[in-house]
XYZ file of C-alpha atoms in Angstrom:
509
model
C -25.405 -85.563 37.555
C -22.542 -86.968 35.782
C -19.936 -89.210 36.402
C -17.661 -87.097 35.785
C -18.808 -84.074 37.752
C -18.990 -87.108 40.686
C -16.064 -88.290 39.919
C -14.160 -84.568 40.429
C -16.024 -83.831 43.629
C -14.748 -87.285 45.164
C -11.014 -86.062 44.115
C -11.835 -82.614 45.690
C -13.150 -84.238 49.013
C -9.857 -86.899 48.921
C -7.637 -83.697 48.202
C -9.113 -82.093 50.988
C -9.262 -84.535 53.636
C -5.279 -85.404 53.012
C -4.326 -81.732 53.110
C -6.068 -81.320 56.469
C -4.237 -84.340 57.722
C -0.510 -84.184 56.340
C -0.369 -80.606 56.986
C -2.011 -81.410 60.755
C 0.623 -84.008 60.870
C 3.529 -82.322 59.852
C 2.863 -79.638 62.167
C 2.341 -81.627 65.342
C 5.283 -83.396 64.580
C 7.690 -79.939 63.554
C 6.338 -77.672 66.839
C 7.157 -80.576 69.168
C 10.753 -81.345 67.710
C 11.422 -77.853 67.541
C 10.263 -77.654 71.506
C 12.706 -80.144 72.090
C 15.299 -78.542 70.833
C 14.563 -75.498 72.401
C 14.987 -77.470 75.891
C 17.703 -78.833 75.272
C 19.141 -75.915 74.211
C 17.629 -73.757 77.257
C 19.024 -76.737 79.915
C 22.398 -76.923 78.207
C 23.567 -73.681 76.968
C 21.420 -71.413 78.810
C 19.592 -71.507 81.980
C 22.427 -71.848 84.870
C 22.399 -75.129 86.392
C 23.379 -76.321 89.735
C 27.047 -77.761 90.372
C 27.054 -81.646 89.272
C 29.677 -84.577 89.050
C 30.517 -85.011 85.825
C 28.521 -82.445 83.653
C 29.416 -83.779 80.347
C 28.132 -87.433 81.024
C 24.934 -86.129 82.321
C 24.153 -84.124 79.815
C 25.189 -87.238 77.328
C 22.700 -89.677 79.414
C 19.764 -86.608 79.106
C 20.340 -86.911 75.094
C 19.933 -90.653 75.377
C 16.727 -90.711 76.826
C 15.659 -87.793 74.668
C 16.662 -89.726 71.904
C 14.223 -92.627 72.992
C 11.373 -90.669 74.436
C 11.302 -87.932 71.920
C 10.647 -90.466 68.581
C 8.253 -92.244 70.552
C 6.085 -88.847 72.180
C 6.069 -88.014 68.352
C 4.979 -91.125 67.001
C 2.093 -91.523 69.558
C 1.093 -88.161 69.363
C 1.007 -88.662 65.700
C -0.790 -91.781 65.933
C -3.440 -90.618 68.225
C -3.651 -87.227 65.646
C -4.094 -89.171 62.770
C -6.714 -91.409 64.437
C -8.532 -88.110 65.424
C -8.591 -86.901 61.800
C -9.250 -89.865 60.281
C -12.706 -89.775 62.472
C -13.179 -86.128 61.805
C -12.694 -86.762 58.023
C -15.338 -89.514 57.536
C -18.236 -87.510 56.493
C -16.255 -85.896 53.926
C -14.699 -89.034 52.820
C -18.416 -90.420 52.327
C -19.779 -87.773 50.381
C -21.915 -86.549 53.107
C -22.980 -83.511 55.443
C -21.740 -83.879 58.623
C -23.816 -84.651 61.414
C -24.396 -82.193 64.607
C -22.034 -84.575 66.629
C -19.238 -85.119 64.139
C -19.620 -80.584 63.340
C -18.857 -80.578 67.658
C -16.312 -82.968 67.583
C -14.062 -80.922 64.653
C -14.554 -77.677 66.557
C -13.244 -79.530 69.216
C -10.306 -80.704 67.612
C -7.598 -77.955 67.989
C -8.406 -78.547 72.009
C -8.163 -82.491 71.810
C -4.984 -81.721 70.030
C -3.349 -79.542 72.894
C -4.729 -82.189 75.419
C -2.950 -84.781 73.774
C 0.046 -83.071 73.526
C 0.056 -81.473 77.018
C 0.148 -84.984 78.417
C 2.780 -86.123 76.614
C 4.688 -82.993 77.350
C 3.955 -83.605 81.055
C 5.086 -87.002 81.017
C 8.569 -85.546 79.386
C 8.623 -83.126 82.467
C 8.351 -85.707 84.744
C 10.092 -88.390 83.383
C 13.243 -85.855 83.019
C 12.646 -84.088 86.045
C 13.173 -87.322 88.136
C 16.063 -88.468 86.194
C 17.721 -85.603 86.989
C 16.625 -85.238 90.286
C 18.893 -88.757 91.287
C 21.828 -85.995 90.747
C 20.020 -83.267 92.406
C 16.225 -81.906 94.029
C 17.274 -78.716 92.300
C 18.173 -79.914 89.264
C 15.713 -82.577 88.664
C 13.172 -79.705 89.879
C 14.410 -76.937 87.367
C 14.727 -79.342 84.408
C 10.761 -80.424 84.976
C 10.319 -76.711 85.333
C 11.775 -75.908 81.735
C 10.044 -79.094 80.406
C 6.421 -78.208 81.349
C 7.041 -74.753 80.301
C 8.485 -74.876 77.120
C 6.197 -77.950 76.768
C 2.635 -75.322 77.263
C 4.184 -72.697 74.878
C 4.464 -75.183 72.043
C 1.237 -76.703 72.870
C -0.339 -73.236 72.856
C 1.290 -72.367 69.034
C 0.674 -76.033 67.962
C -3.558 -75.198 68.941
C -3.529 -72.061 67.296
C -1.989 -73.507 64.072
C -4.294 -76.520 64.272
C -7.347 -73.943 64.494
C -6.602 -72.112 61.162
C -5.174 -75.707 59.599
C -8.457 -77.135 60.026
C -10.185 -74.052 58.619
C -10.850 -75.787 54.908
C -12.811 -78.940 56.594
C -14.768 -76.345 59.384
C -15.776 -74.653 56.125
C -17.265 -77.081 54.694
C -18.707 -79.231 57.521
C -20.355 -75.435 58.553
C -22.107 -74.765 55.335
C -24.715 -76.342 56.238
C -25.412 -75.445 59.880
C -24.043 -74.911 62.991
C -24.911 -77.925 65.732
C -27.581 -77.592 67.259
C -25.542 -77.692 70.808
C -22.574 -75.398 70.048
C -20.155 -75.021 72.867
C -19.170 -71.304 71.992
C -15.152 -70.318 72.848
C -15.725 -66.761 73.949
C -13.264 -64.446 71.426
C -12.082 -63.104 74.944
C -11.308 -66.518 76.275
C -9.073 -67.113 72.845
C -7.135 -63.380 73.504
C -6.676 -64.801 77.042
C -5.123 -68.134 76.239
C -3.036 -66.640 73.768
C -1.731 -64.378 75.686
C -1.415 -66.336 78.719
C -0.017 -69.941 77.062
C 2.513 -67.537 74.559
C 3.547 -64.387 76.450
C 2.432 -65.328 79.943
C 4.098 -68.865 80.657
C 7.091 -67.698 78.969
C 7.138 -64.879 81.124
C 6.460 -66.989 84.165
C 9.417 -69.135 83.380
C 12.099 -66.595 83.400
C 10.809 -65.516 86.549
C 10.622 -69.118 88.428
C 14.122 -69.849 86.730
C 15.726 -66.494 88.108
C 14.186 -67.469 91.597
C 15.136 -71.495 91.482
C 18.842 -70.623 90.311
C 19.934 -67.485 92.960
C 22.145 -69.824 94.664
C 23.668 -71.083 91.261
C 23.969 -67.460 90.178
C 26.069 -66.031 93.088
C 28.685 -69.066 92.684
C 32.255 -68.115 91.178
C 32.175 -70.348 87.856
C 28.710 -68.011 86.872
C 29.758 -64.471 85.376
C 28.129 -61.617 84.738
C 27.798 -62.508 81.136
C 26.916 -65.665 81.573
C 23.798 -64.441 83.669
C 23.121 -61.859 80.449
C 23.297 -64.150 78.037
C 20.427 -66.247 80.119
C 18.263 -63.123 80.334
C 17.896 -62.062 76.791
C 17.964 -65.853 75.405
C 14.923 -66.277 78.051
C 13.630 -62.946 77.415
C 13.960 -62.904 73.201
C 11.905 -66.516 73.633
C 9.421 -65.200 75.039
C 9.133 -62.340 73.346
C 8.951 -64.393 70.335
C 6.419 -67.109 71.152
C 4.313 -64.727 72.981
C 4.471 -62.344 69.030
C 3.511 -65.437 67.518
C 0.546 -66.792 69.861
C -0.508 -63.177 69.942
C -0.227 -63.186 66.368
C -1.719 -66.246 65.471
C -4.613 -65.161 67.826
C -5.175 -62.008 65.870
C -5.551 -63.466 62.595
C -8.029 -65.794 63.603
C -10.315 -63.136 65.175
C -9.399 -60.698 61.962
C -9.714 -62.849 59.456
C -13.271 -63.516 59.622
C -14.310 -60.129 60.866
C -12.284 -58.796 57.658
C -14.697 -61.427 55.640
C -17.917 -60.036 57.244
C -16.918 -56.473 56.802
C -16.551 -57.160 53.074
C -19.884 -58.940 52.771
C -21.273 -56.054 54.654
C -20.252 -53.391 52.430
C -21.797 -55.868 49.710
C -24.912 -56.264 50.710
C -24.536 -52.085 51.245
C -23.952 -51.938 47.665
C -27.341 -54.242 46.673
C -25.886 -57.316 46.251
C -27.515 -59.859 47.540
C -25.787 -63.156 46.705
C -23.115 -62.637 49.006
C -22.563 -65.508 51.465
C -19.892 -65.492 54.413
C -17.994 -69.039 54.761
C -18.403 -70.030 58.485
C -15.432 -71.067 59.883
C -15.374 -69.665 63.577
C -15.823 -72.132 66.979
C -16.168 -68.607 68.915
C -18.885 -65.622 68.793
C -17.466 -64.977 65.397
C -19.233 -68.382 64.031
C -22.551 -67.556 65.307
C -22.196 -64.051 63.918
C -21.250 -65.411 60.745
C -23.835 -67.760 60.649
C -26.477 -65.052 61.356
C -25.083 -62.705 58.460
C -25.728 -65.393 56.189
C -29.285 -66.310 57.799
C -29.807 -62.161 57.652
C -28.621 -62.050 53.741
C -31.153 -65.234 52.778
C -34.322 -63.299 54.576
C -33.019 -60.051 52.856
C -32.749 -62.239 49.642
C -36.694 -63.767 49.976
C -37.574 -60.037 50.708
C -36.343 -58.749 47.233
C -38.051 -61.518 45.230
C -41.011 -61.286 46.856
C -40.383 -57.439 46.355
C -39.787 -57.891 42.859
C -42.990 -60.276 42.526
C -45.443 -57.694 43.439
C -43.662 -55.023 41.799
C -44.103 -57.286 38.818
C -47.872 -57.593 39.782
C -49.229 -54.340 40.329
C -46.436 -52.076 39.470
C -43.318 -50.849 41.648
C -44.584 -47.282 42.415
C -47.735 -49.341 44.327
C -45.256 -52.037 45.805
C -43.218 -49.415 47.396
C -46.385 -47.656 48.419
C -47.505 -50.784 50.347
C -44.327 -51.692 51.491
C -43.129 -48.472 53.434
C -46.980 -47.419 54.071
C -49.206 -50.511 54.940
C -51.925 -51.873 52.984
C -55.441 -50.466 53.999
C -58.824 -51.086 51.291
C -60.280 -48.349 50.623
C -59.541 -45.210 47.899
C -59.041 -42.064 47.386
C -60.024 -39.512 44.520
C -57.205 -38.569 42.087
C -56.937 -37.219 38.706
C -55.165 -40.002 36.164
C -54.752 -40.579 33.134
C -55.582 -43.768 31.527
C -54.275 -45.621 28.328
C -56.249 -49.014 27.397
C -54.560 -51.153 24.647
C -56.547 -53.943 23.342
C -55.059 -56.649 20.890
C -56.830 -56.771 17.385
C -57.669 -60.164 15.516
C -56.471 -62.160 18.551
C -59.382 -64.847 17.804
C -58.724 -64.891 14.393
C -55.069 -65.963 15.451
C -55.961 -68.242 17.531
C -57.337 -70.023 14.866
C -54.543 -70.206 13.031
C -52.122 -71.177 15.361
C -50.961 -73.613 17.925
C -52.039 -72.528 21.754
C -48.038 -71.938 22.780
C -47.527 -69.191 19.505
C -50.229 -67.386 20.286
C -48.790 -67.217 23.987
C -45.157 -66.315 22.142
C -46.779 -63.421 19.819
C -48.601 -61.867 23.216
C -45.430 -61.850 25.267
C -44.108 -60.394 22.454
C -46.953 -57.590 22.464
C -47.028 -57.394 26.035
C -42.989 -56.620 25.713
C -43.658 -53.493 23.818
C -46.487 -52.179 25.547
C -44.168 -52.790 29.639
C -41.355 -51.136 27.981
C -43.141 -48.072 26.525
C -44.875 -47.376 29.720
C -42.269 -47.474 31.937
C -40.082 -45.175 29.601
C -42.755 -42.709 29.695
C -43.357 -43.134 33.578
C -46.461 -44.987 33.683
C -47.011 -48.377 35.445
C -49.111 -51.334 34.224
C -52.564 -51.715 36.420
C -53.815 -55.011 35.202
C -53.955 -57.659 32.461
C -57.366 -58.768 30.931
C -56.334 -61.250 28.854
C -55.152 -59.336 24.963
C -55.590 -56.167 26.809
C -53.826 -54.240 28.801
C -54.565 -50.973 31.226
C -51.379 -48.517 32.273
C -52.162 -45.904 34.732
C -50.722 -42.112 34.881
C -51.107 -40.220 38.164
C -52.147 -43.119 40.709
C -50.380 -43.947 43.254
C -47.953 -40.802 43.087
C -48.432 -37.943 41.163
C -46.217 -37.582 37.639
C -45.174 -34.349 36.052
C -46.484 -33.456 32.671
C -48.384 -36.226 33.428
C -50.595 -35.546 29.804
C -47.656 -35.196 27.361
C -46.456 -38.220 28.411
C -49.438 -40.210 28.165
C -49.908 -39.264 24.666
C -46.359 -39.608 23.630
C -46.401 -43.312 25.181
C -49.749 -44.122 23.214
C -48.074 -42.962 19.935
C -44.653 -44.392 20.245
C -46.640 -47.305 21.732
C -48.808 -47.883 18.412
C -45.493 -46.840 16.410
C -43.247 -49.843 17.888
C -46.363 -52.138 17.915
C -46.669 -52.112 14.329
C -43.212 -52.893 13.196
C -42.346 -55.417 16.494
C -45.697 -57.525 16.361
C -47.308 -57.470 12.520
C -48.674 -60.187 13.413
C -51.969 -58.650 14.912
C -52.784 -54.651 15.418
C -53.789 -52.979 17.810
C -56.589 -50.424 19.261
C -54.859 -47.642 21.869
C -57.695 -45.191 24.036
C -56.303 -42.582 25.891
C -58.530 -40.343 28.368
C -58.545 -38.639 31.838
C -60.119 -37.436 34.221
C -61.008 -38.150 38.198
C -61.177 -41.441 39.161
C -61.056 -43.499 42.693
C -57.608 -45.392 43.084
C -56.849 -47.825 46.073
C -57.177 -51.197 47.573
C -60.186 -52.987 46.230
C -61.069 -56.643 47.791
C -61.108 -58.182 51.263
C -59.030 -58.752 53.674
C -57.760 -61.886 52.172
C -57.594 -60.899 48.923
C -57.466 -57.724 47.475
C -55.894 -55.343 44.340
C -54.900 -51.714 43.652
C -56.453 -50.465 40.696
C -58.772 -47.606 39.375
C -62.106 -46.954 39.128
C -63.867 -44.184 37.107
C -65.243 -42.831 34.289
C -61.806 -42.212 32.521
C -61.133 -45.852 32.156
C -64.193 -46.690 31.043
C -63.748 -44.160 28.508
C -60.325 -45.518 27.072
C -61.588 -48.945 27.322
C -64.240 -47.587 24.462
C -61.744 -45.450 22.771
C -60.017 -48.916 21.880
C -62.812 -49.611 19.613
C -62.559 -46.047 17.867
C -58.869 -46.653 17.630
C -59.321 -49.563 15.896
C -61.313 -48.217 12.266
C -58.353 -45.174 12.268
C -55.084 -45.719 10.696
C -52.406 -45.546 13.378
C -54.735 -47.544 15.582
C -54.332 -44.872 18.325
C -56.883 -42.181 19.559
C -57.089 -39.801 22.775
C -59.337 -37.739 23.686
C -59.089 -34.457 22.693
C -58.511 -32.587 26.133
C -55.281 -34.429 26.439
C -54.203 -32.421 23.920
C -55.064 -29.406 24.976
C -53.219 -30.025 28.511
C -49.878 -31.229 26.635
C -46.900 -29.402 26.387
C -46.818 -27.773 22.509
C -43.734 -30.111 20.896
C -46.228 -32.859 21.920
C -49.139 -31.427 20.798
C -47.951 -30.507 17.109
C -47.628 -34.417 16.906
C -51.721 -34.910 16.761
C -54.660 -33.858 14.982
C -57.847 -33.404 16.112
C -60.826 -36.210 14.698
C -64.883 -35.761 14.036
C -66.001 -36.190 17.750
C -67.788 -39.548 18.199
C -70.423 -40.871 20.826
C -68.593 -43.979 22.485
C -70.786 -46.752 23.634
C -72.621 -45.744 26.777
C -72.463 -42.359 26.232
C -74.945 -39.495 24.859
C -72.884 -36.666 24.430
C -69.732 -36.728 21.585
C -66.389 -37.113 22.815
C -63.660 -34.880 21.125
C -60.970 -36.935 20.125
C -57.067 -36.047 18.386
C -55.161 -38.980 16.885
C -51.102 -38.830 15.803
C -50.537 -37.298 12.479
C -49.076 -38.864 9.680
């Protein structure tokens, strides 16, 4: 490989690895300032408080020890996130496939994350629910109560946004396996925390907060709009952050279900190259993973499909495949064309070993293509000779005009394609056994009878004639009538191993 093409992949990987972690960064450290606003907002402007001394220089003492813990929650959590991604990022950095530990330890990142956070949240909650508490239980109780709430609900988006941030990297460090030991996240444990961490908590909260402040709301400063305004401010928040965990949530179960039904109707449609990146800690990932293992077999089973085809014809692959393989024959009528190269020693004398290979393909070429276009299939290769088979294993209609028409377009093409070398073209019928000839072990379809034996001599007729093509004469007879105004009948001739004249036609002129 080159240095360049190295060269770009390392820039790729880098590019990569510091997308995952600025935007991981950027969004750890955005969800928790915006949670902190949110409680301060909540504590100041909106939930009802209980009665203090001097409201304005408690409130300006709160902001003072928000401003110090707030910085320092962010730049620890940060710390400790960009420690985590740096190990998660290593294999990628090196160049490498991850290992089964280091593919467990990403999917377990988005969970590390909300650990992380959660504790720092709860140490907020505390930390501000006992500083507030010197001024009041109540207070100190329903500060730590807005904390740890609004603290869960930002955790909760800040997961969800990890999980589909960290979907690039889990792409990658899946496309080569799931571990070994996958701890699966049920897709009904994800609906649950979503809704639960976004609509339920939030819920919770209003109701706690209605219940911890029914003494505050009955006193004469609180009126009746000051208790609306703190039930739609509580109730649009959690409306919101419960729409966008909900949300969030539904995308990441959608998005790869969307993928798979795609690749499904793919593979519906015959193609087989379709491959489903694997992104998914939950259900979704194993199913995913399966798809693509399902798509590889289905993959094997078309080349291996296509290889016997190839070998002994599709008409007998598909006979094997959907009906089993038993030795064994049965009696058919067929029709048999035998095509036999002439002066192929006399060429190999003349020319190097890989020309005369070239100038056989090239023969070969003509011969596949004009017996498939006439519906015939090729039974074997004997090394400049070839034998095609009408009739066997399924029956084909007007199964004699087509022969013949095959044999002269056959000789027709032969001669202008190949000039190299002629050829000698016998055509007959007649009954012959067809099946599975062999052992167990090792076995072939092909045909047995007197009418290939017949074209197999026919060949050396055909080759003292001038079109090189000849069929015997009852061919004719059975064709339709454009077909047989193409041929004219020849002196009858006793082939080799026979005592009684054959009649035989060849194509006119």
């Amino acid at each position: 490989m080159s240095d360049t093409v190295l060269g770009q992949r390392a820039v790729a990987r880098f590019a990569v690895v510091w997308q995952v972690r600025i935007v991981l960064a950027l969004l750890l450290i955005v969800t928790n300032l915006v949670g902190a606003v949110v409680v301060y907002c909540l504590a100041a402007l909106v939930v009802p408080m209980p009665a203090v001394a001097d409201p304005p220089q408690l409130r300006l003492e709160n902001l003072v020890l928000a401003a110090f813990y707030v910085p320092v929650a962010v730049f620890i959590g940060g710390l400790r996130g960009w420690a985590l991604t740096r190990k998660i990022t290593s294999w990628l950095r090196e160049g490498r496939d991850p290992d089964d530990a280091e593919r467990r330890a990403l999917l377990r990142t988005p969970l590390q994350m909300f650990a992380r956070q959660a504790l720092l949240w709860s140490i907020a909650a505390v930390l501000f629910g006992a500083y507030n508490a010197q001024e009041s239980i109540e207070l100190g109780w329903l500060v730590a109560l807005i904390v740890g709430l609004a603290g869960l609900s930002t955790c909760s988006v800040a997961y969800l946004l990890t999980e589909r941030a960290l979907r690039p990297m889990v792409r990658r460090a899946l496309a080569s396996g799931l571990p070994k030991r996958l701890g699966v996240r049920p897709v009904a444990v994800r609906a649950v925390l979503a809704w639960l961490l976004g609509s339920g908590i939030s819920t919770l909260g209003v109701v706690l907060v209605g219940l911890s402040a029914i003494s505050v709301l009955t006193e004469d400063e609180v009126t009746e709009d000051d208790l609306s305004i703190t039930m739609i401010v509580l109730g649009g928040i959690a409306f919101v952050i419960g729409g966008l965990t909900a949300y969030l949530a539904a995308k990441a179960t959608s998005d790869p279900v969307r993928a798979l039904r795609r690749a499904v109707a793919a593979v519906g449609e015959g193609k087989l190259d379709v491959e489903v990146p694997i992104y998914d800690g939950t259900e979704i990932g194993i199913l995913q993973a399966g798809f693509n293992e399902m798509v590889a077999g289905l993959r094997e089973r078309e080349r291996i499909r296509d290889l016997f085809g190839r070998h002994v014809g599709d008409d007998v692959a598909m006979r094997a495949l959907t009906r089993g393989v038993e030795l064994g024959g049965e009696v058919r009528e067929v029709a048999v064309l035998f095509v036999d190269v002439v002066g192929s020693t006399s060429l190999a004398e003349k020319l190097p070993p890989d020309e005369v290979v070239a100038v056989l393909n090239r023969f070969f070429d003509v011969v596949i293509d004009v017996v498939h276009e006439y519906d015939g299939w090729i039974n074997k290769f004997e090394g400049d000779a070839a034998l095609a088979i009408w009739g066997a294993p399924v029956a084909v209609e007007d199964r004699d005009s087509r022969i013949l028409a095959a044999a002269r377009v056959m000789g027709e093409r032969l001669a202008r394609a190949v000039p190299e070398v002629g050829a000698g073209i016998g055509v007959s019928s007649g009954m012959a056994v067809a099946g599975n000839v062999g052992a167990a072990e090792r076995y072939e379809y092909t045909v047995i009878g007197d009418p290939v034996n017949e074209a197999a001599r026919l060949t050396d007729v055909a080759k003292t004639v001038p079109r090189g093509v000849v069929a015997n004469a009852r061919l004719v007879d059975g064709a339709s009538q454009d077909e047989a105004a193409r041929w004219t009948p020849l002196e009858p001739v006793v082939v080799r191993g026979r005592t009684e004249p054959t009649p035989l036609a060849t194509p006119r002129d």
